[in-house]
XYZ file of C-alpha atoms in Angstrom:
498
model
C 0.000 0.000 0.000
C 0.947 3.901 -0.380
C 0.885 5.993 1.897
C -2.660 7.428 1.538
C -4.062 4.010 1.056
C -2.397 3.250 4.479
C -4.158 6.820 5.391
C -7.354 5.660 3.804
C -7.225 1.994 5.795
C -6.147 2.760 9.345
C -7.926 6.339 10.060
C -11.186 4.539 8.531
C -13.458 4.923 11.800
C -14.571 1.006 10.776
C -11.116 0.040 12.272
C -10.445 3.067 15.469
C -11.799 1.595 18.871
C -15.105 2.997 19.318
C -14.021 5.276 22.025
C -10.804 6.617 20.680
C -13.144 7.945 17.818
C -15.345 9.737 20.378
C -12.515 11.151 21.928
C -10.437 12.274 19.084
C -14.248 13.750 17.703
C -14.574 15.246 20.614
C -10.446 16.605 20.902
C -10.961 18.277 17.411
C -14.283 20.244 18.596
C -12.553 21.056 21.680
C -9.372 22.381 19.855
C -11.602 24.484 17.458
C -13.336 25.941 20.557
C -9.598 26.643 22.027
C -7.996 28.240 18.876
C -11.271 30.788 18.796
C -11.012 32.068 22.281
C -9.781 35.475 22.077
C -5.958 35.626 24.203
C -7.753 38.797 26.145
C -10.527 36.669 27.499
C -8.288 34.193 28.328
C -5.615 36.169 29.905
C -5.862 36.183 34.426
C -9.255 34.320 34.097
C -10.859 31.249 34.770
C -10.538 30.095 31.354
C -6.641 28.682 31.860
C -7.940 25.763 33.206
C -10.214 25.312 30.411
C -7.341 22.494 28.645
C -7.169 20.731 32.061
C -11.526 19.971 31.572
C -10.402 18.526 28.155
C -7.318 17.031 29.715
C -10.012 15.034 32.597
C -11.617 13.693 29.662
C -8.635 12.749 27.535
C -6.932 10.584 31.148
C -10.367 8.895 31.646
C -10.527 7.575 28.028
C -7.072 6.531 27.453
C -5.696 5.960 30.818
C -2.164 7.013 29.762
C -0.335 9.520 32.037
C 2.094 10.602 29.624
C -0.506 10.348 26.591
C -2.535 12.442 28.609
C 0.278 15.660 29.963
C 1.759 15.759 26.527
C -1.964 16.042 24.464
C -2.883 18.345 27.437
C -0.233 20.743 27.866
C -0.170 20.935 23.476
C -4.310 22.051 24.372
C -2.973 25.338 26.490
C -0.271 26.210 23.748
C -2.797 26.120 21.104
C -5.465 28.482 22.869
C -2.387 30.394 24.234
C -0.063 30.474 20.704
C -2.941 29.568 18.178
C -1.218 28.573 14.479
C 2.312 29.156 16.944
C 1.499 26.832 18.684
C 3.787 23.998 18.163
C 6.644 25.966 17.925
C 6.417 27.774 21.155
C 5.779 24.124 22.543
C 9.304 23.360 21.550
C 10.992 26.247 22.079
C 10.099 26.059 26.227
C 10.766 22.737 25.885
C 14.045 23.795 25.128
C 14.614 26.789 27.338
C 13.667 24.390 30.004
C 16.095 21.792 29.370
C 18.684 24.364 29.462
C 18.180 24.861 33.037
C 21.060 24.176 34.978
C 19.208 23.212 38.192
C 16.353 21.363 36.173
C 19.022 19.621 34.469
C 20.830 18.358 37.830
C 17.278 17.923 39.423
C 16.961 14.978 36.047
C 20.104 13.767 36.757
C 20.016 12.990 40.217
C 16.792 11.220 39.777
C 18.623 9.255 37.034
C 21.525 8.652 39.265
C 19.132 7.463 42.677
C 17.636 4.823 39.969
C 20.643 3.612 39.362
C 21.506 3.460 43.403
C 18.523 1.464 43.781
C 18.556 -1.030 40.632
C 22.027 -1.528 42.161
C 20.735 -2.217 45.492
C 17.973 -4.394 43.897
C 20.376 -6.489 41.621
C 22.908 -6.920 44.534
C 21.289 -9.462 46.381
C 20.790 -7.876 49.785
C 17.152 -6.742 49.095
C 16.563 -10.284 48.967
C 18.422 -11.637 51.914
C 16.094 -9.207 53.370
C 12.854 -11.463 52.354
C 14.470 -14.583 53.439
C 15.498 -13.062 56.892
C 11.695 -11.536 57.017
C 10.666 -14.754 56.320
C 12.550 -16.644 58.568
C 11.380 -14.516 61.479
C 7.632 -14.331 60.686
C 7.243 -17.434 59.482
C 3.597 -17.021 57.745
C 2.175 -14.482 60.138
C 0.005 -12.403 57.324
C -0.385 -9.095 59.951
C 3.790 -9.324 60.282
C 4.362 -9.698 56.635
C 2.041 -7.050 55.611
C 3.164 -5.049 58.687
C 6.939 -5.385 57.125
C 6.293 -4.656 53.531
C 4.960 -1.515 54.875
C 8.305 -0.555 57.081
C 10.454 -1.704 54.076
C 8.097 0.617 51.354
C 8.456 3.211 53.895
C 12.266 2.655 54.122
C 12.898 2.532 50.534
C 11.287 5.456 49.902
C 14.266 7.497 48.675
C 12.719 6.366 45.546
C 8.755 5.656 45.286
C 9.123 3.597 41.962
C 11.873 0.885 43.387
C 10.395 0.900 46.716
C 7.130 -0.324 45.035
C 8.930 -2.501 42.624
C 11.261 -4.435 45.115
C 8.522 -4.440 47.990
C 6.036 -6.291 45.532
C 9.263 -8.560 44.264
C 9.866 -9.454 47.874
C 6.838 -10.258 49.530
C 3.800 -10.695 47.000
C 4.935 -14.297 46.354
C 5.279 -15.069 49.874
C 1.537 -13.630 50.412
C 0.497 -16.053 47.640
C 1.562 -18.722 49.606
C -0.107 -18.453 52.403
C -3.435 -17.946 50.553
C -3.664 -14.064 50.986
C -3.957 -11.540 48.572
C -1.467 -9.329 46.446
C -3.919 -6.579 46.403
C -3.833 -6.358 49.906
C -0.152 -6.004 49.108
C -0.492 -3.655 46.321
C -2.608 -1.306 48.586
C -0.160 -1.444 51.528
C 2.448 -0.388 49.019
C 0.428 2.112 47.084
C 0.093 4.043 50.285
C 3.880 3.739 51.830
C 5.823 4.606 48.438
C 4.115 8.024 47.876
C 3.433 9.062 51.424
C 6.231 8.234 53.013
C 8.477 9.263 49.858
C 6.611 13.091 50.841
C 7.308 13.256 54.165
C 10.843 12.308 53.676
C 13.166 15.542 52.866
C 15.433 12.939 50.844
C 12.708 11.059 49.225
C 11.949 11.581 45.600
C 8.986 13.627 46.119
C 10.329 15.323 49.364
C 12.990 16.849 47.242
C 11.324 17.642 44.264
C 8.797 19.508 45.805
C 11.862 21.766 47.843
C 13.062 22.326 43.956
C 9.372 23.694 43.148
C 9.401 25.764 46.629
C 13.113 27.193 45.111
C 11.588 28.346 42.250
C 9.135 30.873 43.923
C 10.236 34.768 43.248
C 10.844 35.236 46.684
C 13.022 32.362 48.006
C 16.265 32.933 47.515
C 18.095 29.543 47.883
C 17.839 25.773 48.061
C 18.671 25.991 52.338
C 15.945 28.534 52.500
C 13.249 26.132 50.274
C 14.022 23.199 52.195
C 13.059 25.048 55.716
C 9.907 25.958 53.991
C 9.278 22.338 53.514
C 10.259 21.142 57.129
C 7.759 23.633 58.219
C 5.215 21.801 55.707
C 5.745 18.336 57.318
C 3.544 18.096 60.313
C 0.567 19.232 57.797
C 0.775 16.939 55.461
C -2.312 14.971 57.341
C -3.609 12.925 54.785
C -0.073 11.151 54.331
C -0.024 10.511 57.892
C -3.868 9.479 58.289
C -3.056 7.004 54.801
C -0.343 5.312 56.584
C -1.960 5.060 59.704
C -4.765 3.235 58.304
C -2.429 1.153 55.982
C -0.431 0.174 58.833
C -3.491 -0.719 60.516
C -4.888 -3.023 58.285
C -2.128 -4.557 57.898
C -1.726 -5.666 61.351
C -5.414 -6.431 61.838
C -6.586 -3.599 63.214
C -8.772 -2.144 60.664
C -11.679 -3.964 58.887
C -11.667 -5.227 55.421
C -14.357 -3.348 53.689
C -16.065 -3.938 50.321
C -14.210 -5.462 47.740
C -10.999 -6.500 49.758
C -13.252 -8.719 51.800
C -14.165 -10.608 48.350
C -10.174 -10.689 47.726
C -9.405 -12.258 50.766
C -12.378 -14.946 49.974
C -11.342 -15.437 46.224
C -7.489 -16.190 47.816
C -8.665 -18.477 50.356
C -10.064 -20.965 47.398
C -6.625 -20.537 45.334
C -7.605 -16.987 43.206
C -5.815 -14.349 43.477
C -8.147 -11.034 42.434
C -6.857 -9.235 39.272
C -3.800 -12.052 38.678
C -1.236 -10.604 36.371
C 2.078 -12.709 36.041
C 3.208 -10.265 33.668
C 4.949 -8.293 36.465
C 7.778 -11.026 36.485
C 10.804 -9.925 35.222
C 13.088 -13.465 34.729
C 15.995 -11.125 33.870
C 15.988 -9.581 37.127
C 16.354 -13.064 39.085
C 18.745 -13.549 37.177
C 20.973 -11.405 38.495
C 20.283 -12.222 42.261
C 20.443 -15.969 41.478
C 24.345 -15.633 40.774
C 26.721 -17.595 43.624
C 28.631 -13.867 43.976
C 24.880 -12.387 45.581
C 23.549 -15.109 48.253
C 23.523 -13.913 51.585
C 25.082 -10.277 51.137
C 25.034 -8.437 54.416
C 22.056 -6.157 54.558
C 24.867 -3.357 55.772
C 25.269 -3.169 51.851
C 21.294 -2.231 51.824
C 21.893 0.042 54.907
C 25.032 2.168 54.304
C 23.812 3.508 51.294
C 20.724 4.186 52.176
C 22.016 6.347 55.559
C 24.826 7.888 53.129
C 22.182 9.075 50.862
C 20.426 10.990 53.481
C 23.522 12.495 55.322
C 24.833 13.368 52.176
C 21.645 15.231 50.762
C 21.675 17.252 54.150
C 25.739 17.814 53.810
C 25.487 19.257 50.629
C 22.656 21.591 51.027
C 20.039 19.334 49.253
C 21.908 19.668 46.036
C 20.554 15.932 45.052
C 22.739 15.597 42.546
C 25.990 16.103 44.149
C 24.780 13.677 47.223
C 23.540 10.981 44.796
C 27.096 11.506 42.646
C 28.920 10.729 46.054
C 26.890 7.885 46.885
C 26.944 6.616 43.368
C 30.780 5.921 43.624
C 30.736 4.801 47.472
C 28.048 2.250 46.417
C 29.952 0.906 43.728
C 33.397 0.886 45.333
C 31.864 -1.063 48.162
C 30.230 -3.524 46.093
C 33.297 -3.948 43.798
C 35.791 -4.825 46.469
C 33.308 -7.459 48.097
C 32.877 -9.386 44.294
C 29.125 -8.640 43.980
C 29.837 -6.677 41.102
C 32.413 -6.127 38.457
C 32.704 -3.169 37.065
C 31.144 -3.237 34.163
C 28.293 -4.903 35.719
C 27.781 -1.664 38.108
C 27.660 0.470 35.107
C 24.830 -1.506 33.575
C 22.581 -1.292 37.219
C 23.641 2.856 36.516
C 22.516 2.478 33.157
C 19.576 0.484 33.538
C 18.753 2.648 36.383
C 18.924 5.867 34.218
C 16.208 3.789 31.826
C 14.171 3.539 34.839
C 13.681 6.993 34.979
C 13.126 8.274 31.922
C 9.217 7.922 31.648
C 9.134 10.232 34.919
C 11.598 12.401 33.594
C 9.271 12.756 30.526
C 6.728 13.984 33.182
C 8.636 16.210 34.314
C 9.850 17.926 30.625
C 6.092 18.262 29.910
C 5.307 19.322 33.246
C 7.682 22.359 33.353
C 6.697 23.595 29.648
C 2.807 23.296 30.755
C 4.298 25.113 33.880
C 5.883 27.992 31.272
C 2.954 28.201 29.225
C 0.277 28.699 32.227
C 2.532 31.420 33.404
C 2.043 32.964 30.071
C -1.587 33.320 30.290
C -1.640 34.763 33.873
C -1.578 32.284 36.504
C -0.286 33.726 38.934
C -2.733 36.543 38.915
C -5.711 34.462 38.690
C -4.659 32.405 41.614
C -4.448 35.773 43.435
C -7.809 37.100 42.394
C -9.243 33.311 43.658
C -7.467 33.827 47.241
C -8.418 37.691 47.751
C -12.331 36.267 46.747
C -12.318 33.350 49.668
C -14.083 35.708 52.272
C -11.976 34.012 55.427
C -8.132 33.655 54.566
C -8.865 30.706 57.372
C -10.906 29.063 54.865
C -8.024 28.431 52.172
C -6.439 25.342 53.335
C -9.860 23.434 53.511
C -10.714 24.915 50.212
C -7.788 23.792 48.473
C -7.452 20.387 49.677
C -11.344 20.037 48.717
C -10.782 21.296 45.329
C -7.353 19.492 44.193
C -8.599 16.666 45.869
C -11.424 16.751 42.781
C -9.094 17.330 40.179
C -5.970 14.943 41.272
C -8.821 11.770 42.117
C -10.131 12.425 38.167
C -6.601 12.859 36.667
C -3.255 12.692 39.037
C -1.294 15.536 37.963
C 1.134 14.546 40.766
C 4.477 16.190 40.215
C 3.135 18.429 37.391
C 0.557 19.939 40.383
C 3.666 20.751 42.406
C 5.082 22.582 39.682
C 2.244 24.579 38.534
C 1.128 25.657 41.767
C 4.148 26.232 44.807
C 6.099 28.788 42.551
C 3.021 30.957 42.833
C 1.241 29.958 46.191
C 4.313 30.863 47.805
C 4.344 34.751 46.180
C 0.609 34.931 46.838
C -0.275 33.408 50.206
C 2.404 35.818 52.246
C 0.436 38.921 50.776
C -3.267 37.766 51.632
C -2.553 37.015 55.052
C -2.595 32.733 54.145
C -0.537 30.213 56.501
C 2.257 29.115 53.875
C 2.990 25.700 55.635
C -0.537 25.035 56.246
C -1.879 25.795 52.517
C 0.867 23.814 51.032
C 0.613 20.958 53.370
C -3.144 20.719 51.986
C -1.951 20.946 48.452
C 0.349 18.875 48.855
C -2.299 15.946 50.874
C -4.684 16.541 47.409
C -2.165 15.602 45.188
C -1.305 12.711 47.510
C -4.904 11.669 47.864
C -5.240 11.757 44.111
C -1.732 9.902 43.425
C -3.346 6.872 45.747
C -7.102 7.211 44.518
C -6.376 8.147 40.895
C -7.225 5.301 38.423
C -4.493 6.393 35.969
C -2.022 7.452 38.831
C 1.201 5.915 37.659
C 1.980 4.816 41.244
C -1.225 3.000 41.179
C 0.275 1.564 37.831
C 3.702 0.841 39.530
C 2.644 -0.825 42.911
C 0.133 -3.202 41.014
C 3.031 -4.334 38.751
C 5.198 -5.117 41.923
C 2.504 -6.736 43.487
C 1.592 -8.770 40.297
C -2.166 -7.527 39.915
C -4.057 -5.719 37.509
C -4.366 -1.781 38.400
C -7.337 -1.580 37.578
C -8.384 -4.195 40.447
C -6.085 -2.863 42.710
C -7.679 0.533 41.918
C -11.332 -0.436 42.973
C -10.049 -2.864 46.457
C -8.420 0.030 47.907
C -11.198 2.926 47.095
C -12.595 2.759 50.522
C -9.480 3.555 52.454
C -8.567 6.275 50.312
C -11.834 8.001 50.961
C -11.634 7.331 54.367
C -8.257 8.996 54.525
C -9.783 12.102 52.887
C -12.729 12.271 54.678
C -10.633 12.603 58.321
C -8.394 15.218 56.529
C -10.995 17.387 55.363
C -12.048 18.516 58.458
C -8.383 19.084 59.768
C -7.853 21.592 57.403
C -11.082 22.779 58.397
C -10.058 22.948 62.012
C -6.560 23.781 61.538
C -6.956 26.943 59.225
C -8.461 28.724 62.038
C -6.228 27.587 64.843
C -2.699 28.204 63.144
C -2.221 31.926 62.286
């Protein structure tokens, strides 16, 4: 075939999946709409968040998270840039990318995947299992009580923590007859709550970088106060993992579906079974003579040297991750886990890791450019001086993102959009800065847990071996429950703390 017979035979709507052609209809009318709106109507109004409605629409059809940023962020240049559109796109793409602290905030991600895959590969993640396993024997509440300590733990990094939990303990769940959605809940909630909380976890320090980027904070030292002061308010990570914790331990009822998972895996059927989450390669590595019982000091050490160095050099990530990089593989090296050239393929393989959030990120910071452009900053400041008690704002917020994160998890990209320009505007209304961004910060969370399209929903079900879209629907109920005791805090809180 030619080309336009190929045209002709694959864009005939016979042979598009029903809904794709109701969505792309639908994205065409929407983009028409867009490209008419006049740039003065747009400009410090409401109507900037028009692309995010389509964008709601777009993550509920396809269910792609990078699909979904990079159609939606090309919606806000085209009612912004009109027929300039794709160009602009590119060129803050670009200008981006030329950042120097955006490009060491990339490559220290790059670098703590490569820590981790290391750690993973070396064997010592899974003399960890065996020694769990020794010690519990099949106690479900201790099992699920330790994958949640070792999430939490490994939460330098929420994607391996997720990964290497699931690796480690879903198949010893499966054993006893219990199910890996349990796990994949447990895990869900540790790897982004805890990886929050934690200055030196992945979101801990991102969001420091977004606090950095504010006008009116001057350097990284003075961003990562702000965020220490944010930590006690970040209640819905602390009410998740208190009711994770207590689940897992027995303590809190199985409600709804997870009660049918744990009846399905008592006759031999495990709810939303997906084997495809082996990776045979992987054991392969810890299966070599060189990697049985490797001191869990090997998992330790580098996981204490990450922090101390992160706090050492100022929370430059990249520097403390660089440091670590070479002290991991030195130690490894001289005890004969490694070779050389193996340790540069866990770096490299590591950096591969990370490239699908680092995509995130690239489309994140241009949608971040381009919402600047049409006056975000002011609108958020018209929204705040219209809430008729300041007191009100925390509760407000966390109510509202909570909406928008639970119908399409914006995650890191919320971060980015919204700290550079809370922290200029809540100072001059009067707002509590550590209180407001602790409730942003609990929405996004909230939505990266309840989301159906959340990649860490999407991670932790592929460590635990389940579908995520079953994993999505078992652990509803304690999401909700989370929010529903957080709302009020907020409530509560924004007119106690001044």
């Amino acid at each position: 075939m030619n080309i336009w017979q190929r045209i002709a035979y694959y864009m005939n709507p016979k042979r598009i999946d029903p809904k794709r052609f109701k969505l792309w209809v639908f994205w065409i009318i929407f983009h028409m709409i867009l490209w008419f709106l006049p740039n003065h109507l747009v400009k410090d109004s409401i109507l900037i968040l028009l692309p995010l409605a389509g964008l709601f629409v777009y993550a509920l059809v396809s269910k792609n998270v990078i699909e979904t940023l990079v159609m939606g962020t090309l919606s806000m240049y085209v009612m912004w840039y009109k027929q300039g559109a794709l160009v602009a796109f590119i060129k803050d793409l670009s200008s981006n990318l030329q950042d120097e602290e955006t490009i060491s905030m990339y490559m220290s991600f790059m670098l703590c995947g490569g820590i981790i895959i290391a750690l993973q590969r070396s064997g010592t993640m899974k003399n960890f299992t065996k020694i769990a396993t020794e010690k519990f024997g099949h106690n479900e509440h201790l099992v699920l009580g330790s994958a949640a300590i070792y999430t939490g733990v490994m939460s330098i990094d929420d994607y391996i923590s997720a990964l290497t939990c699931g690796a480690a303990f879903s198949g010893l769940l499966e054993s006893m007859k219990k199910p890996r959605v349990a796990l994949a809940y447990i895990i869900r909630t540790y790897c982004t709550c805890v990886s929050q909380i934690l200055p030196f976890g992945a979101w801990g320090y991102f969001v420091i970088y977004q606090i950095e980027e504010a006008k009116t904070v001057k350097n990284m030292a003075q961003a990562a106060h702000i965020f220490y002061q944010t930590i006690p308010y970040m209640f819905f990570a602390f009410i998740a993992c208190i009711i994770a914790f207590l689940f897992a331990i027995g303590l809190f009822p199985k409600i709804g579906l997870m009660k049918k998972a744990y009846q399905m895996a008592e006759k031999g059927f495990q709810m939303g079974d997906d084997e495809s989450g082996t990776d045979p390669e992987e054991e392969e590595w810890t299966m070599n003579p060189r990697r049985q019982n490797v001191s869990l000091i090997n998992l330790i050490l580098p996981m204490a040297a990450s922090a101390f160095f992160l706090v050492y050099f100022e929370y430059n990530a990249f520097l403390a991750f660089g440091v670590v990089t070479f002290l991991t593989g030195a130690m490894f090296v001289i005890q004969g886990i490694f070779t050389i050239e193996e340790y540069m393929k866990c770096m490299v393989d590591g950096c591969m890791d990370m490239m699908e959030l680092t995509i995130i990120l690239v489309i994140g910071y241009a949608m971040q450019t381009v919402m600047y452009d049409m006056g975000m900053e002011t609108f958020v400041r018209h929204v705040c001086s219209a809430i008729p008690y300041v007191s009100l704002i925390p509760f407000i917020f966390f109510v509202f993102f909570s909406c928008t994160e639970y119908l399409c998890s914006l995650n890191y990209t919320l971060y980015q959009i919204a700290f550079p320009i809370l922290i200029v505007v809540l100072p001059s209304i009067g707002a509590n800065v550590p209180l407001t961004l602790g409730a942003v910060i609990s929405a996004s969370l909230f939505g990266a847990n309840a989301c159906v399209i959340s990649d860490a929903g999407v991670v932790s079900a592929k460590g635990a071996r389940v579908r995520p879209y079953a994993q999505y629907v078992v652990s509803q109920p304690y999401f909700f429950i989370g929010a529903l005791l957080t709302a009020p805090l907020y409530l509560i809180a924004g007119f106690i703390i001044h």
